[in-house]
XYZ file of C-alpha atoms in Angstrom:
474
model
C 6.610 20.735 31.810
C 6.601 19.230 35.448
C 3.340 17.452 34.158
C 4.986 15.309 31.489
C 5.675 12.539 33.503
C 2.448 11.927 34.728
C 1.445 11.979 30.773
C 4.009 9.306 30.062
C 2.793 6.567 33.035
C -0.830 7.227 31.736
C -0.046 6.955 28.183
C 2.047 3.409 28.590
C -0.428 1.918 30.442
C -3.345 2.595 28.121
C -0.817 1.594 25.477
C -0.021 -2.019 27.700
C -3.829 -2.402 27.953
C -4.839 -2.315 23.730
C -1.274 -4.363 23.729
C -2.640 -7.131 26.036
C -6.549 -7.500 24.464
C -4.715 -7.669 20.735
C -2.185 -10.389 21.657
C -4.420 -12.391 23.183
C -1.878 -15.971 23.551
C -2.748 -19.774 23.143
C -0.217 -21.945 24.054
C 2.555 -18.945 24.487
C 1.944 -17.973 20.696
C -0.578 -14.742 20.243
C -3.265 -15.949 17.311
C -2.358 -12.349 15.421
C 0.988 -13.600 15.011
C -0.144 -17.157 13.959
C -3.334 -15.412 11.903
C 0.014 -13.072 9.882
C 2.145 -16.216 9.517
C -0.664 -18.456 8.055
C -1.210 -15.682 5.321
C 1.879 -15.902 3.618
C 2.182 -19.487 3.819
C -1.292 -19.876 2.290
C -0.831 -17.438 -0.685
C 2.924 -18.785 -1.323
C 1.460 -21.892 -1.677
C -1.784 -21.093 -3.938
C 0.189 -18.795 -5.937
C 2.598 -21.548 -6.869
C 5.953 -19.713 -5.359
C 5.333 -16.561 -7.492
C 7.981 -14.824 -4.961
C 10.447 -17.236 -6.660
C 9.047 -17.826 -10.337
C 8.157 -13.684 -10.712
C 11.472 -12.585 -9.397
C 13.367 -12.095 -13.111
C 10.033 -11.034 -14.600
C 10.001 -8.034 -11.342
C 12.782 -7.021 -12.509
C 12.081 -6.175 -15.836
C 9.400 -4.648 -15.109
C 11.176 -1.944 -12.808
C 13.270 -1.364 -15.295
C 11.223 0.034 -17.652
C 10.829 -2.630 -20.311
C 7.041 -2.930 -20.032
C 6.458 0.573 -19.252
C 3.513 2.491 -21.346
C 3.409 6.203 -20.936
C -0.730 5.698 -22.402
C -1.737 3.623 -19.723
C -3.739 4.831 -16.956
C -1.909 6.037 -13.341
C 0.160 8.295 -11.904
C 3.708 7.030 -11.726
C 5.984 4.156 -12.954
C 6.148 1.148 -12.062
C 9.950 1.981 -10.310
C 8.209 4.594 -8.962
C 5.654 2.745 -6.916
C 7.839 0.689 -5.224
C 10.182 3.655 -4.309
C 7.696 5.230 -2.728
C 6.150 2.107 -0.919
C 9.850 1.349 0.434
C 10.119 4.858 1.593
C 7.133 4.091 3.923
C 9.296 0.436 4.967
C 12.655 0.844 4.936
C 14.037 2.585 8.027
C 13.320 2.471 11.650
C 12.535 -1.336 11.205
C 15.399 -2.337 9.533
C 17.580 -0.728 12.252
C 15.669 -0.373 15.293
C 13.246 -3.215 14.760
C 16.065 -6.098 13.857
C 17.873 -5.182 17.555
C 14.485 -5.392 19.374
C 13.776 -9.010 17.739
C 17.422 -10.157 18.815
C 16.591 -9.000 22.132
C 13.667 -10.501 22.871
C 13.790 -13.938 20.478
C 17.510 -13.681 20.488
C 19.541 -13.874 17.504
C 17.629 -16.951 16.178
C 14.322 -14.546 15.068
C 16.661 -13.473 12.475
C 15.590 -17.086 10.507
C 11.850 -16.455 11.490
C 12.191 -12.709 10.496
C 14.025 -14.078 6.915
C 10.882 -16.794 6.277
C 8.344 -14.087 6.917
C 9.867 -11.988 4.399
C 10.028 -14.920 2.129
C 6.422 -15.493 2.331
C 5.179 -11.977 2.777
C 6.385 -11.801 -1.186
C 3.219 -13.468 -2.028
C 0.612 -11.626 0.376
C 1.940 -8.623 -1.452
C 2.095 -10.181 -4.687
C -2.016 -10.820 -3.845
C -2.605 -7.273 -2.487
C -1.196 -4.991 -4.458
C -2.454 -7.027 -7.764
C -6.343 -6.377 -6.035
C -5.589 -2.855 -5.630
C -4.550 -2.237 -9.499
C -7.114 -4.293 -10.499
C -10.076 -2.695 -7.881
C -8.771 0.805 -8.402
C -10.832 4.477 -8.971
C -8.918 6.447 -11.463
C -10.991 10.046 -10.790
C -12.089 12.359 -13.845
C -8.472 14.617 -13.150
C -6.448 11.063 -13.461
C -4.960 10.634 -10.056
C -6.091 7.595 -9.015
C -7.572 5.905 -5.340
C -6.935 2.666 -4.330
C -6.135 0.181 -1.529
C -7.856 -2.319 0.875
C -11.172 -0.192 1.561
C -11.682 -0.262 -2.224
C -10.491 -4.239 -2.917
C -12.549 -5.291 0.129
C -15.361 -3.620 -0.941
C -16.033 -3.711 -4.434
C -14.172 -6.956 -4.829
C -16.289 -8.855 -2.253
C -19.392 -7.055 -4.253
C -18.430 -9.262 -7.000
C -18.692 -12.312 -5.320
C -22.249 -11.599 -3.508
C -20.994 -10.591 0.011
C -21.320 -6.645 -0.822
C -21.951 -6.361 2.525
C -18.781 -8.311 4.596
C -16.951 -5.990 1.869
C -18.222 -2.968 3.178
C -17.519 -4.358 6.762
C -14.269 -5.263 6.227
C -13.288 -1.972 4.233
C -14.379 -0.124 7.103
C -12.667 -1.859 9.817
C -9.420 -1.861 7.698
C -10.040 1.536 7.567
C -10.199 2.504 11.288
C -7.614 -0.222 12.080
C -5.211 1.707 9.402
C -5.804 5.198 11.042
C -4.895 3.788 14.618
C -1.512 2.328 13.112
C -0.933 5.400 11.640
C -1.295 7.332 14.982
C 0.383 4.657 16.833
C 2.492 2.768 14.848
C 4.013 5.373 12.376
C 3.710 8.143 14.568
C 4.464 7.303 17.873
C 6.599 4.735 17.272
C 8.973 6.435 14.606
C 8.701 9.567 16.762
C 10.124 7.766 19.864
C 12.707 5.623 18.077
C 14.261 8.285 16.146
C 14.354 10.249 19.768
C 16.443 7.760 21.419
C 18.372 7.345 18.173
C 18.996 11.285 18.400
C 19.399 11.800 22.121
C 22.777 9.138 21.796
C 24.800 11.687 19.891
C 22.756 14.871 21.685
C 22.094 13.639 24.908
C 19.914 17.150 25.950
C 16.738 14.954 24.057
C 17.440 12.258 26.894
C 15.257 14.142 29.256
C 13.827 16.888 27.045
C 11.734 14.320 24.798
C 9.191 17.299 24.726
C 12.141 19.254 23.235
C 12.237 16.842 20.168
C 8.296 16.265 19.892
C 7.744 19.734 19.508
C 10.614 20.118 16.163
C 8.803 16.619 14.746
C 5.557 17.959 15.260
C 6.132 21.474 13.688
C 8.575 20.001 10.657
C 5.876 17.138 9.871
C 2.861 19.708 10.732
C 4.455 21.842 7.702
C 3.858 19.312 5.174
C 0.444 17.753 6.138
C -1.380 20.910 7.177
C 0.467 23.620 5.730
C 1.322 21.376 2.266
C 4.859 22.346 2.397
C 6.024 20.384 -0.753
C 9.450 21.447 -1.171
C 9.908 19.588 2.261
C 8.862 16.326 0.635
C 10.704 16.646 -2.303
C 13.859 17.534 -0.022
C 13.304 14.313 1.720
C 12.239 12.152 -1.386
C 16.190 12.625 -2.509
C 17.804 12.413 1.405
C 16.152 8.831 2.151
C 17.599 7.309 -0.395
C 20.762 8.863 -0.526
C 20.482 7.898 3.438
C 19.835 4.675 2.627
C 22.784 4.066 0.390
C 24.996 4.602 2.556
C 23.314 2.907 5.692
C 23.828 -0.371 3.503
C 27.116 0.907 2.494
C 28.212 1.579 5.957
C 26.742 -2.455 6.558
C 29.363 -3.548 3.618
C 32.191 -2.361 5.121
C 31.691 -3.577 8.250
C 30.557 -7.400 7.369
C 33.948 -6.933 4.941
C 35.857 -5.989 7.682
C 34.758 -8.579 9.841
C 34.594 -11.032 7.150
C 35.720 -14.105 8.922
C 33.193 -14.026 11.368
C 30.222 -14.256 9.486
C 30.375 -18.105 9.405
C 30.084 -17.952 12.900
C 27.341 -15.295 13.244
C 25.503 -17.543 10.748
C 25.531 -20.648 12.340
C 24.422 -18.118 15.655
C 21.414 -17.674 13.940
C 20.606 -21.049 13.115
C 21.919 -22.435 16.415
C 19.327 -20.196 18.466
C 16.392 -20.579 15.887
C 16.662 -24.466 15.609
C 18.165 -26.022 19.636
C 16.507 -28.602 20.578
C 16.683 -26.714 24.307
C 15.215 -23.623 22.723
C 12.219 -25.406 21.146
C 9.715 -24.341 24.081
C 11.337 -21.065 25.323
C 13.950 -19.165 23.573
C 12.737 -21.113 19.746
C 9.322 -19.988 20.171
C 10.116 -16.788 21.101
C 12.657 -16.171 18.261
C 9.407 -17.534 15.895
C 7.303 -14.707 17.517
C 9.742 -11.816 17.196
C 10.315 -12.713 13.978
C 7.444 -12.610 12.356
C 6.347 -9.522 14.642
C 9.007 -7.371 13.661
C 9.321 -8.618 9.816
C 5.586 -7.205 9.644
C 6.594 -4.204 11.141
C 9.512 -4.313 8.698
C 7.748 -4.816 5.260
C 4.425 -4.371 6.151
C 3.346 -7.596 3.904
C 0.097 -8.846 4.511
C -1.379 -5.970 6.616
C -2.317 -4.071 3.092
C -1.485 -0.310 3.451
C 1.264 -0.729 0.795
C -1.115 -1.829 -1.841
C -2.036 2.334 -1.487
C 0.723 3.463 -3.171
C 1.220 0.956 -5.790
C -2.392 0.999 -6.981
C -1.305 4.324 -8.197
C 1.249 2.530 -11.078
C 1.236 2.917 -14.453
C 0.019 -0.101 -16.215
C -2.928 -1.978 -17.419
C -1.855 -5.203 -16.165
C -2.646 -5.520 -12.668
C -0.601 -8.606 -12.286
C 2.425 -6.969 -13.468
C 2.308 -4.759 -10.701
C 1.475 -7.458 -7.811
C 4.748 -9.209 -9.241
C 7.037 -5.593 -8.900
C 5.902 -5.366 -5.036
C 6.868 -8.794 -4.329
C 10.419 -6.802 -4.237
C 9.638 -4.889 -1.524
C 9.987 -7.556 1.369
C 12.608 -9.159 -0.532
C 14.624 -5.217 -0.450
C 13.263 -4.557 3.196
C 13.464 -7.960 5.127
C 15.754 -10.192 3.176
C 18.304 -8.244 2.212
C 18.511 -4.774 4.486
C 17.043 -6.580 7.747
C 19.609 -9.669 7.510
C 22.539 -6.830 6.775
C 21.773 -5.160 10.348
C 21.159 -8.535 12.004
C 24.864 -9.431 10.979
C 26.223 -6.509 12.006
C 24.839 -6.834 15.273
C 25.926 -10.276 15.911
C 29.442 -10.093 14.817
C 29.930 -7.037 16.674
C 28.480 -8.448 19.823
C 26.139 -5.545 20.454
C 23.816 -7.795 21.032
C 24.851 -9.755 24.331
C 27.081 -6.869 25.681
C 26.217 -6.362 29.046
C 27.543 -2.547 28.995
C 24.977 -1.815 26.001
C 21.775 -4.283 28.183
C 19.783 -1.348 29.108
C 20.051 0.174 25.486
C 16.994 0.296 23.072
C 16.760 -1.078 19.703
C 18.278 2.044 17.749
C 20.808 2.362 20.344
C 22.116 -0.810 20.046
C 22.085 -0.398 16.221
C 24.174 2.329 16.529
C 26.235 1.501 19.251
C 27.818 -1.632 16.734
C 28.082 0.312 13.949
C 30.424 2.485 16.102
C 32.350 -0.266 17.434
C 34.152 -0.487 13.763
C 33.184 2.866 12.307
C 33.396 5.767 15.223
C 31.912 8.450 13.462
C 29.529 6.568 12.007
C 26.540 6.785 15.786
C 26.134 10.262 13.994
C 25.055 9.563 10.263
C 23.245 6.890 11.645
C 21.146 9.605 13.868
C 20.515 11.530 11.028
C 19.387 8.750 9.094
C 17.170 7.680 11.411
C 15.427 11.516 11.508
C 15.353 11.469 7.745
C 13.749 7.711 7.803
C 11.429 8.591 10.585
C 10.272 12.087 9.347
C 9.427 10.472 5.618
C 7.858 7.546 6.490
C 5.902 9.624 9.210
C 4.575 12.104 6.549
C 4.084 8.432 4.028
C 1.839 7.091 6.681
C 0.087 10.611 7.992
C -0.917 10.401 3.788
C -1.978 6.558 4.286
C -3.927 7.527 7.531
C -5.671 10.646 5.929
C -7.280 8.538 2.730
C -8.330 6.123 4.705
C -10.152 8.560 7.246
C -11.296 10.706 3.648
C -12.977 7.472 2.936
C -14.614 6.887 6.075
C -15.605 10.446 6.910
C -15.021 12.565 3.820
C -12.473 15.652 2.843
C -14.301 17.474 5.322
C -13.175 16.793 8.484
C -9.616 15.495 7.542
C -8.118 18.265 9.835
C -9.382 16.490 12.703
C -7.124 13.358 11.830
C -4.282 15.919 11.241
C -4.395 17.128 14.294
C -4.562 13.438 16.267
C -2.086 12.533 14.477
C 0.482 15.453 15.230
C -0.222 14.674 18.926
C 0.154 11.172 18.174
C 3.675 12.593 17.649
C 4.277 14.507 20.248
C 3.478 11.454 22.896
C 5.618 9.279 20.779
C 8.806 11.488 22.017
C 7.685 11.359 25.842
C 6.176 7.819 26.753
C 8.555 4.935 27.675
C 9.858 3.014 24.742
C 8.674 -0.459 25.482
C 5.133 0.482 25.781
C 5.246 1.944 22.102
C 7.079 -0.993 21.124
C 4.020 -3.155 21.892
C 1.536 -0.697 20.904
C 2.988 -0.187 17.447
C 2.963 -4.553 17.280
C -0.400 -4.345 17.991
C -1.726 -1.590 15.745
C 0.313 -2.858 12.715
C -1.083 -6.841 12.779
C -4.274 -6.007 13.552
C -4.412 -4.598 9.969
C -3.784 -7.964 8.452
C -7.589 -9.491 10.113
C -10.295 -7.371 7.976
C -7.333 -7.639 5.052
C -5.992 -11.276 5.053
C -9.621 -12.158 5.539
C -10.870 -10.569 2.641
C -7.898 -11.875 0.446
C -8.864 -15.681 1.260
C -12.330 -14.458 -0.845
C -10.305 -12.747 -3.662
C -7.398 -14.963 -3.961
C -8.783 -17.192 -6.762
C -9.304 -14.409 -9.028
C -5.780 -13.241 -8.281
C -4.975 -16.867 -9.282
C -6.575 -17.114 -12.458
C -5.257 -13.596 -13.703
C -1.852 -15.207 -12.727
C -2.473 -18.390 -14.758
C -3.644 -16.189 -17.625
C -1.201 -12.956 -17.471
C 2.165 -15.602 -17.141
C 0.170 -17.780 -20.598
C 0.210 -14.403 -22.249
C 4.199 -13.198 -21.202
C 5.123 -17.307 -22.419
C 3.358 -16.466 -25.897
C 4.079 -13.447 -26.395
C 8.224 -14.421 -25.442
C 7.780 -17.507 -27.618
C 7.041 -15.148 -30.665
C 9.540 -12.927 -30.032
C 12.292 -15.194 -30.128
C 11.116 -16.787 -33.560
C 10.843 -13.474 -35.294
């Protein structure tokens, strides 16, 4: 294993060369970042605040009252969305809120929050084309996303082939995030994560590569499915009590919230911080609140194009829950935590990474706590790892067929494996880069589809008014 280190230099600096041709920077801002953020303004705007006007109606829906067991797709509408935030929630909500207060400082919590906000209504737009541009096969299970939006939507309107174009570069762009972003990233997050409460993966991240690759090898290759039913009841019941775990210590430390707030607010908005420290909060913001919910880069609109329903509006409005779950709500919980415990400007935890210092404030006020939180962070990384090596494999099946889908199997187990060996920042800026690249062939696309999406809106929220109207007169 005495070659390993010679691995990890090469790896990062391939990884710091895709990172510096991606964020390519005018005026100190990189146009990806500015390309992202100008999505989810636009379709907030054009879809008249349907993150705010759909939220009550969302709700509903996930809870069954407009559920049809006749219409066409393979799971619920509550269903869907699990599955979409099993791909979401995790290693960005904990590891990815430090990293944005470390580099924008605790102002990107605001820019993080407004992303989330408008990333509501990019997946409000996306997942509505996926329902509505969907292929239910002749056994019922159903294939959908971007490559099949972009393409036969864009057929519609004349430009059949930009839609082929754009499906195919989504496509590739998709399989590199999934063997860089989702693989290499989770892999070498969750290793630092782990190697805090068993320090023998601190310099044996070969050690820990080798268990991820042979656990998540199981289930892609060999089709282990107990594994992902196992896993499909420990995320959640991880999850619970991550956000429990957040409770108790914002209750705890109650009366400093007010001042963690106006923290936030202080760095995001001084007139000092305007050039430097306000434009970087801006940047990590929106960086990591992509990496967070995924909004706007399209891959999500995979698994809810699989719901139940034959109203593809109805399920654009249900995802518009997922960045307001993911961001909003879980993101802002961690951000707290890490401001009123001061993890984030203690100069004992500086050298720490993002899932360190995560941990290390939860076990300021709960000291048993570094450990649940490393499991956690194995059972969030290994799920949304096998989520994405699914995501990854349709999209490859749709470039290149069934037939060679053990290739991508293999990349990505090795994608993996380098995630648990290469230095941290260089994956950190790798996985940026690989994630918001998604959002070009996507976002693109969605400018050209939008007004349909718009005029189902206008016509699907006519048709709920009526139909509400005449139930309350009967």
């Amino acid at each position: 294993m005495d070659k390993l280190p010679n691995i990890s230099i090469i790896a990062a600096q391939i990884l710091e060369i895709v990172y510096r041709i991606i964020f390519v920077e005018v005026g100190g801002i990189p146009l990806i970042v500015v390309w992202f953020m100008a999505g989810g303004l636009v379709f907030t705007l054009w879809m008249r605040f349907v993150n705010l006007r759909g939220f009550t109606h969302a709700i509903k829906v996930v809870l069954g009252v407009y559920d049809n067991p006749e219409d066409e797709g393979e799971v619920s509408h509550f269903q869907a969305l699990a599955t979409a935030l099993s791909a979401t929630v995790g290693l960005g909500n904990i590891a990815g809120v430090a990293i944005a207060i470390g580099l924008g400082g605790p102002g990107a919590v605001v820019w993080m929050t407004l992303a989330g906000f408008l990333g509501m209504s990019s997946k409000f737009v996306e997942c509505t084309l996926a329902q509505k541009y969907r292929l239910v096969n002749p056994d019922g299970t159903i294939a959908g996303g971007p490559m099949y939006y972009l393409s036969a939507g864009l057929q519609e309107l004349g430009q059949k082939n930009l839609g082929r174009v754009l499906a195919a570069m989504f496509a590739v762009l998709a399989i590199g995030a999934a063997l860089g972003s989702s693989s290499i990233f989770q892999a070498n997050q969750s290793k630092v994560a782990i190697a805090r409460v068993f320090p023998v993966f601190a310099s044996q991240g070969w050690l820990y590569g080798s268990v991820l690759v042979l656990l998540v090898g199981l289930v892609i290759i060999g089709g282990i499915r107990r594994i992902a039913q196992i896993t499909a009841v420990l995320v959640p019941f991880m999850c619970a009590i991550y956000v429990i775990a957040a409770l108790w210590v914002l209750l705890v430390n109650w009366a400093k919230i007010p001042d963690a707030i106006a923290t936030i607010f202080a760095s995001a908005f001084d007139p000092q911080a305007v050039v430097g420290g306000g434009l970087a909060a801006l940047i990590q913001g929106f960086r990591r609140a992509a990496f967070s919910n995924e909004a706007g880069l399209g891959i999500a609109a995979i698994a809810h194009a699989a719901a139940r329903t034959d109203e593809p509006i109805r399920e654009g409005i249900v995802a518009t829950l997922e960045p307001l779950i993911d961001t909003v709500i879980i993101c802002n919980m961690t951000a707290l935590v890490i401001i009123i415990t001061g993890a984030y400007n203690n100069p004992a935890w500086a050298n720490l990474g993002g899932a360190e210092i995560t941990s290390a404030a939860f076990g300021s006020v709960i000291h048993w706590f570094p450990y649940v939180l490393a499991a956690a962070l194995f059972c969030f990384a290994f799920s949304t790892m096998i989520a994405w090596g699914y995501y990854g494999e349709l999209c490859w099946q749709y470039l290149l067929g069934q037939r060679w889908a053990i290739i991508y199997k293999l990349l990505f187990l090795t994608a993996i494996f380098l995630g648990a060996i290469v230095n941290p920042q260089a994956v950190i800026k790798f996985s940026d880069a690989m994630y918001l690249t998604m959002s070009i062939p996507n976002l693109l696309g969605l400018y050209f589809l939008a007004p349909t999406v718009a005029r189902d809106l206008t016509d699907y929220w006519q048709k709920l008014t009526t139909s509400n109207q005449v139930a309350q007169n009967s």
